[in-house]
Amino acid sequence: MKRLTLALAVAAATSSMVSADDGVETITVTASRGANVQLPTLATHVVIERSDIELAQVESVPELLSRYAGIDVATNGGRRQVASVFTRGASSDQTLVLVNGLRVNTASSGGATWNTMSPELIERIEIVKGPRAAVWGSDAIGGVINIITREQAPGSVTLNAKYGTNNTQSYYLGTGVSHGNGATTFAINKERSDGLDVLKTSEPDDDGYENISFTVNGNQTVTNALSVNWLFKSSKQDVDFDSTYLNTSENENREWQLAGNYQWTASDIQNTATLSVGAIKDKNLSFGNDRAKQDGDLFETQSDQLSATNTSIFNESFTLVLGTDQYKEEMVSSTAFTQSERRVEGYFGHGLFSQNGVTAEVAVRYDDVENIDSETTYNLGVGYQITDEIQLSVAKGTGFKAPTFNDLYYPYGGNPDLLSETSDTEEVNVTYVKNAFDLTVSYYNTDIENLIEWAPDADNVWQPRNLSQADISGIDITANYSGLGGNHTFNYGYLDAVDGATGSRLVRRAKNQFSYQFTASFDTTDLMLNYEYKGDRMDSGVELDSYQLVDVSVNHRFTEAISVKLKLHNVFDEEYETVLNYQTLGRAVYLSINYQM
């Protein structure tokens, strides 16, 4: 895992290339929308590499994210149940989630459908913490999480089979194909599990799942100036759960994207123009145990997206990125909403400057959301290299989240007069890097206004209104050290997130969290030890106890082509809840065999 508080490079989010030139690694990150940028940004972010994902052997993306400072996860039971990901205390629908730069937050609920994302199909995950609405628009209050789909080298073939607790099975097949100055990856992953009994207060049955996912992504260099890349991703999942009258759901998720980069020069200014078009469709059908689909509850959203940016590198000290995002959201439901589509237009500029130890960035964006007041957001940041090892930076930014279709147009209480939720954030970062040790300490304070809350009016009619506010502050500390037999990573997060009116704690967020990962390689064997502590949290007026988890993962290579992995999860069989009355996985064992040629 590479933690890059100051990125060595910032490139287009639609690209997923990692390259090396003269020994300096250029890493695509999500802090900026620019292409081929060689200047650092002041955004605090983390890059989780494919090697980290493989060694961690996690069963879901939220399980992996929960190990990092400033990120907390609450799940309604097992690994493929509904999950909420909180970034720096912001709610799950106040974190923008992308797949290869495409927005995947649904227009109905506002959150991402984490349960359809398979870790086996991910190349890396880029996490940017703090407001980034001035670059990405709505939803980026707590941060941005960009998931980059997996790549395989041309001519390679990978086969993986896994079996574990609760009859959990997973099968992966992937290959890479070259075509001239380009390559395409084809990958398919199938998973199933008997699951566990999700809800304590409901029927005592196992709630399992089946999931199949398929991706095609590639790139082609057409000329020295023009390159294109593409993505097609499809997933389908059947999952059981416990509720009053709905117990099973079918989720279908499809995404496609086509993007191009064109390099050109004008008056010694190097430019890269990027155009991306794509679409996301998310379909959820829920029904009772009798599986009477004609009586099921249907929610289907689609987002057609177009993004265009131009990155201008004036010199080695100054870069300017200008861009626009245009997308249309549509919704189809078994419940007839009063309005089923809207358009969003966003226009932004992002400037980066670095010289003589001073780094600065300014971003401004204007968003026009149909039938809702427009929003203007900004990011300002200044950093100073105090010594060769220490950098201090300060930043301020604003963000917003547009109301969802459920909030605005639900026929039984929707409120079309809602305003967007808005935020103001201040942040101070100190970074220390020397030899094999690096340390980052971040303090942040966020005030969120116009929070949307469903509450009864004078006639006892429940309706969403801009009633609430939240005061959030916290500290993130991350340290890495290479030595003493391996690599040591420490993450600590302190969060004070309260309702601004009542002073009560925001639900399902732990006040303290700590994690430690130790990784080491011994000839043909790789080892990862993961320890997590999550403090107590509140839910529905009940305090949920703190808990500790210990995971051990081992990967042993018998030959260059064949390896075997073993994962021990929750070694000490800790019983805990992240959502009131929803049970979580106890001790579990997984064994997998991998073949790669």
CSV table of C-alpha atoms in Angstrom, one decimal, residues 263-544:
chain,number,residue,atom,x,y,z
A,263,GLN,CA,-2.3,15.7,-26.5
A,264,TRP,CA,-1.7,19.0,-28.2
A,265,THR,CA,0.7,22.0,-27.8
A,266,ALA,CA,-0.1,25.8,-28.1
A,267,SER,CA,2.4,28.5,-27.4
A,268,ASP,CA,4.7,26.1,-25.6
A,269,ILE,CA,1.8,25.1,-23.3
A,270,GLN,CA,1.4,21.3,-23.1
A,271,ASN,CA,-2.3,20.3,-23.2
A,272,THR,CA,-4.2,17.1,-22.8
A,273,ALA,CA,-7.9,17.0,-23.7
A,274,THR,CA,-10.0,14.2,-22.2
A,275,LEU,CA,-13.5,13.2,-23.2
A,276,SER,CA,-15.5,10.5,-21.5
A,277,VAL,CA,-19.0,9.2,-22.1
A,278,GLY,CA,-20.6,6.4,-20.1
A,279,ALA,CA,-23.7,5.2,-18.2
A,280,ILE,CA,-24.5,3.4,-15.0
A,281,LYS,CA,-27.7,1.3,-14.5
A,282,ASP,CA,-28.6,0.0,-11.0
A,283,LYS,CA,-31.7,-2.2,-10.6
A,284,ASN,CA,-33.0,-3.6,-7.3
A,285,LEU,CA,-36.0,-5.9,-7.0
A,286,SER,CA,-37.1,-7.0,-3.5
A,287,PHE,CA,-39.8,-9.5,-2.7
A,288,GLY,CA,-41.0,-12.0,0.0
A,289,ASN,CA,-40.0,-15.5,0.6
A,290,ASP,CA,-42.5,-16.8,-2.0
A,291,ARG,CA,-40.4,-15.0,-4.6
A,292,ALA,CA,-43.5,-13.6,-6.3
A,293,LYS,CA,-41.6,-11.2,-8.5
A,294,GLN,CA,-44.7,-9.6,-10.0
A,295,ASP,CA,-45.4,-8.2,-6.5
A,296,GLY,CA,-41.9,-7.1,-5.8
A,297,ASP,CA,-40.7,-3.6,-5.0
A,298,LEU,CA,-38.7,-2.3,-8.0
A,299,PHE,CA,-36.1,0.6,-7.9
A,300,GLU,CA,-34.1,1.1,-11.0
A,301,THR,CA,-31.9,4.2,-11.6
A,302,GLN,CA,-29.8,5.1,-14.6
A,303,SER,CA,-27.2,7.8,-15.0
A,304,ASP,CA,-26.0,8.9,-18.5
A,305,GLN,CA,-22.7,10.8,-18.0
A,306,LEU,CA,-20.4,13.0,-20.1
A,307,SER,CA,-17.2,14.6,-18.8
A,308,ALA,CA,-14.7,16.7,-20.7
A,309,THR,CA,-11.5,18.2,-19.3
A,310,ASN,CA,-8.4,20.0,-20.6
A,311,THR,CA,-5.1,20.0,-18.7
A,312,SER,CA,-2.7,22.8,-19.5
A,313,ILE,CA,0.9,22.5,-18.2
A,314,PHE,CA,2.3,26.0,-18.5
A,315,ASN,CA,5.6,25.1,-16.9
A,316,GLU,CA,7.1,22.8,-14.3
A,317,SER,CA,5.5,25.0,-11.6
A,318,PHE,CA,1.9,25.7,-12.7
A,319,THR,CA,-0.9,23.5,-14.1
A,320,LEU,CA,-4.5,24.4,-14.8
A,321,VAL,CA,-7.4,22.0,-15.3
A,322,LEU,CA,-10.7,23.1,-16.8
A,323,GLY,CA,-13.6,20.8,-17.2
A,324,THR,CA,-17.3,20.0,-17.3
A,325,ASP,CA,-19.6,17.2,-16.2
A,326,GLN,CA,-23.0,16.6,-17.7
A,327,TYR,CA,-25.3,13.8,-16.6
A,328,LYS,CA,-28.9,12.8,-16.6
A,329,GLU,CA,-30.4,10.7,-13.9
A,330,GLU,CA,-33.5,8.6,-14.5
A,331,MET,CA,-35.6,6.4,-12.2
A,332,VAL,CA,-38.1,3.6,-12.8
A,333,SER,CA,-40.0,2.3,-9.8
A,334,SER,CA,-43.0,0.1,-8.9
A,335,THR,CA,-44.0,3.1,-6.9
A,336,ALA,CA,-45.0,6.0,-9.2
A,337,PHE,CA,-42.8,9.0,-8.3
A,338,THR,CA,-44.0,12.4,-9.1
A,339,GLN,CA,-40.9,13.1,-11.2
A,340,SER,CA,-38.6,10.5,-12.7
A,341,GLU,CA,-35.6,12.3,-14.2
A,342,ARG,CA,-33.3,15.3,-13.8
A,343,ARG,CA,-30.3,16.9,-15.4
A,344,VAL,CA,-27.1,18.1,-13.8
A,345,GLU,CA,-24.4,20.4,-15.3
A,346,GLY,CA,-21.1,21.2,-13.6
A,347,TYR,CA,-18.2,23.4,-14.6
A,348,PHE,CA,-14.9,23.6,-12.8
A,349,GLY,CA,-11.4,25.0,-12.8
A,350,HIS,CA,-8.5,23.6,-10.7
A,351,GLY,CA,-5.1,25.3,-10.5
A,352,LEU,CA,-1.9,23.7,-9.0
A,353,PHE,CA,1.3,25.6,-8.2
A,354,SER,CA,4.6,24.3,-6.6
A,355,GLN,CA,7.9,26.1,-6.3
A,356,ASN,CA,10.6,26.7,-3.8
A,357,GLY,CA,8.9,24.5,-1.2
A,358,VAL,CA,5.5,26.2,-1.5
A,359,THR,CA,2.6,24.2,-2.9
A,360,ALA,CA,-0.8,25.8,-3.5
A,361,GLU,CA,-4.1,24.7,-5.1
A,362,VAL,CA,-7.3,26.5,-5.9
A,363,ALA,CA,-10.5,24.9,-7.3
A,364,VAL,CA,-13.9,26.4,-8.0
A,365,ARG,CA,-16.9,24.7,-9.4
A,366,TYR,CA,-20.5,25.7,-10.4
A,367,ASP,CA,-23.2,23.0,-10.4
A,368,ASP,CA,-26.8,23.4,-11.7
A,369,VAL,CA,-29.1,20.6,-10.6
A,370,GLU,CA,-32.4,20.7,-12.3
A,371,ASN,CA,-35.3,21.9,-10.1
A,372,ILE,CA,-32.9,22.6,-7.2
A,373,ASP,CA,-30.9,25.8,-6.4
A,374,SER,CA,-27.5,25.9,-8.1
A,375,GLU,CA,-24.3,25.5,-5.9
A,376,THR,CA,-20.8,27.1,-6.1
A,377,THR,CA,-18.1,25.2,-4.2
A,378,TYR,CA,-14.4,25.8,-3.8
A,379,ASN,CA,-11.1,24.3,-2.4
A,380,LEU,CA,-8.2,26.3,-1.2
A,381,GLY,CA,-4.9,24.8,0.0
A,382,VAL,CA,-1.4,26.0,0.8
A,383,GLY,CA,1.6,23.8,1.9
A,384,TYR,CA,5.1,24.6,2.9
A,385,GLN,CA,8.1,22.3,3.0
A,386,ILE,CA,9.5,23.3,6.4
A,387,THR,CA,12.5,20.9,6.2
A,388,ASP,CA,13.4,18.1,3.8
A,389,GLU,CA,11.4,15.8,6.0
A,390,ILE,CA,8.5,17.9,7.2
A,391,GLN,CA,5.6,19.6,5.4
A,392,LEU,CA,2.8,21.6,6.8
A,393,SER,CA,-0.4,22.3,4.9
A,394,VAL,CA,-3.7,24.0,5.5
A,395,ALA,CA,-6.9,23.7,3.4
A,396,LYS,CA,-10.4,24.9,3.3
A,397,GLY,CA,-13.2,23.6,1.2
A,398,THR,CA,-17.0,23.5,0.7
A,399,GLY,CA,-19.2,20.8,-0.5
A,400,PHE,CA,-22.8,19.9,-1.2
A,401,LYS,CA,-25.2,16.9,-1.7
A,402,ALA,CA,-28.3,17.3,-3.8
A,403,PRO,CA,-31.5,15.7,-2.5
A,404,THR,CA,-32.3,12.2,-3.8
A,405,PHE,CA,-35.4,11.2,-5.8
A,406,ASN,CA,-36.7,9.6,-2.6
A,407,ASP,CA,-36.4,12.9,-0.8
A,408,LEU,CA,-37.9,15.0,-3.5
A,409,TYR,CA,-40.5,13.0,-5.3
A,410,TYR,CA,-41.5,10.0,-3.2
A,411,PRO,CA,-45.4,10.0,-3.6
A,412,TYR,CA,-46.0,9.4,0.1
A,413,GLY,CA,-44.2,12.4,1.5
A,414,GLY,CA,-41.6,13.7,-0.9
A,415,ASN,CA,-40.7,17.4,-0.7
A,416,PRO,CA,-39.8,19.1,-4.0
A,417,ASP,CA,-38.8,22.3,-2.1
A,418,LEU,CA,-35.8,20.8,-0.4
A,419,LEU,CA,-32.4,22.5,-0.6
A,420,SER,CA,-29.1,20.8,-1.0
A,421,GLU,CA,-27.1,19.8,2.1
A,422,THR,CA,-24.0,22.0,2.3
A,423,SER,CA,-20.7,21.8,4.2
A,424,ASP,CA,-17.7,23.9,5.2
A,425,THR,CA,-14.4,22.1,6.1
A,426,GLU,CA,-11.1,23.3,7.5
A,427,GLU,CA,-8.1,20.9,7.6
A,428,VAL,CA,-4.5,21.0,8.8
A,429,ASN,CA,-2.0,18.3,7.8
A,430,VAL,CA,1.6,17.6,9.0
A,431,THR,CA,3.7,15.1,7.0
A,432,TYR,CA,7.0,13.7,8.1
A,433,VAL,CA,9.0,11.4,5.7
A,434,LYS,CA,12.5,10.1,6.4
A,435,ASN,CA,14.1,7.0,5.2
A,436,ALA,CA,11.9,4.0,6.0
A,437,PHE,CA,9.4,5.9,8.1
A,438,ASP,CA,6.6,8.3,7.2
A,439,LEU,CA,3.9,9.9,9.3
A,440,THR,CA,0.8,11.9,8.5
A,441,VAL,CA,-1.3,13.7,11.1
A,442,SER,CA,-4.5,15.4,9.9
A,443,TYR,CA,-7.0,17.5,11.9
A,444,TYR,CA,-10.3,18.4,10.3
A,445,ASN,CA,-13.5,20.3,11.2
A,446,THR,CA,-16.7,20.1,9.2
A,447,ASP,CA,-20.0,21.9,9.6
A,448,ILE,CA,-22.9,20.5,7.6
A,449,GLU,CA,-26.0,22.6,7.2
A,450,ASN,CA,-29.5,21.9,5.8
A,451,LEU,CA,-29.3,18.2,6.6
A,452,ILE,CA,-32.4,16.4,5.3
A,453,GLU,CA,-34.4,14.7,8.0
A,454,TRP,CA,-37.7,12.8,7.6
A,455,ALA,CA,-40.0,14.0,10.4
A,456,PRO,CA,-43.8,14.6,11.0
A,457,ASP,CA,-45.3,18.0,10.3
A,458,ALA,CA,-48.2,19.6,12.3
A,459,ASP,CA,-50.7,17.2,10.7
A,460,ASN,CA,-48.4,14.2,11.6
A,461,VAL,CA,-47.5,13.7,8.0
A,462,TRP,CA,-44.0,12.4,7.6
A,463,GLN,CA,-42.0,14.5,5.1
A,464,PRO,CA,-38.3,15.2,4.5
A,465,ARG,CA,-37.2,18.8,5.4
A,466,ASN,CA,-33.9,20.7,5.9
A,467,LEU,CA,-34.1,20.5,9.7
A,468,SER,CA,-30.7,19.3,10.9
A,469,GLN,CA,-27.1,20.3,11.1
A,470,ALA,CA,-24.0,18.3,12.1
A,471,ASP,CA,-20.7,19.4,13.7
A,472,ILE,CA,-17.9,17.0,12.9
A,473,SER,CA,-14.3,17.2,14.0
A,474,GLY,CA,-11.5,14.6,14.1
A,475,ILE,CA,-7.9,13.5,13.8
A,476,ASP,CA,-6.5,11.0,11.5
A,477,ILE,CA,-3.0,9.6,12.1
A,478,THR,CA,-1.2,7.2,9.7
A,479,ALA,CA,2.3,5.9,10.1
A,480,ASN,CA,4.3,3.4,8.0
A,481,TYR,CA,7.7,1.8,8.9
A,482,SER,CA,9.7,-0.6,6.9
A,483,GLY,CA,12.0,-2.7,9.1
A,484,LEU,CA,12.0,-5.2,12.0
A,485,GLY,CA,11.2,-8.0,9.6
A,486,GLY,CA,8.5,-6.4,7.5
A,487,ASN,CA,6.3,-3.4,6.9
A,488,HIS,CA,4.3,-1.9,9.7
A,489,THR,CA,1.2,0.3,9.2
A,490,PHE,CA,-0.6,2.1,12.0
A,491,ASN,CA,-4.0,3.9,11.5
A,492,TYR,CA,-5.7,5.9,14.2
A,493,GLY,CA,-8.9,7.9,13.9
A,494,TYR,CA,-10.7,10.1,16.5
A,495,LEU,CA,-14.1,11.3,15.6
A,496,ASP,CA,-16.4,13.7,17.3
A,497,ALA,CA,-19.6,13.8,15.2
A,498,VAL,CA,-22.7,15.3,16.8
A,499,ASP,CA,-26.1,16.6,15.9
A,500,GLY,CA,-25.6,20.4,15.9
A,501,ALA,CA,-29.0,21.1,17.6
A,502,THR,CA,-29.1,18.4,20.3
A,503,GLY,CA,-25.4,17.6,20.8
A,504,SER,CA,-26.2,13.9,20.6
A,505,ARG,CA,-23.7,11.6,18.7
A,506,LEU,CA,-24.4,10.8,15.1
A,507,VAL,CA,-25.4,7.1,14.8
A,508,ARG,CA,-23.3,4.2,13.8
A,509,ARG,CA,-19.9,6.0,13.9
A,510,ALA,CA,-17.2,4.9,16.3
A,511,LYS,CA,-15.6,7.6,18.3
A,512,ASN,CA,-12.2,5.9,18.3
A,513,GLN,CA,-10.7,3.4,15.9
A,514,PHE,CA,-7.3,1.9,15.5
A,515,SER,CA,-5.7,-0.6,13.1
A,516,TYR,CA,-2.3,-2.2,12.7
A,517,GLN,CA,-1.1,-4.2,9.7
A,518,PHE,CA,2.1,-6.2,9.5
A,519,THR,CA,3.2,-7.6,6.2
A,520,ALA,CA,6.3,-9.6,5.5
A,521,SER,CA,7.7,-11.9,2.8
A,522,PHE,CA,9.8,-15.0,3.5
A,523,ASP,CA,11.2,-16.5,0.2
A,524,THR,CA,8.0,-18.1,-1.1
A,525,THR,CA,5.6,-17.0,1.6
A,526,ASP,CA,3.8,-13.7,2.2
A,527,LEU,CA,2.1,-12.9,5.5
A,528,MET,CA,-0.4,-10.3,6.6
A,529,LEU,CA,-1.5,-9.7,10.2
A,530,ASN,CA,-4.4,-7.3,10.7
A,531,TYR,CA,-5.7,-6.0,14.0
A,532,GLU,CA,-8.6,-3.6,14.3
A,533,TYR,CA,-10.2,-1.8,17.3
A,534,LYS,CA,-13.5,0.0,16.9
A,535,GLY,CA,-14.8,2.0,19.8
A,536,ASP,CA,-18.4,2.1,20.9
A,537,ARG,CA,-21.1,3.7,18.7
A,538,MET,CA,-24.7,4.7,19.1
A,539,ASP,CA,-27.7,3.3,17.2
A,540,SER,CA,-31.4,4.0,17.9
A,541,GLY,CA,-30.5,5.3,21.4
A,542,VAL,CA,-28.6,2.2,22.3
A,543,GLU,CA,-24.8,2.1,22.8
A,544,LEU,CA,-23.1,-0.7,20.8
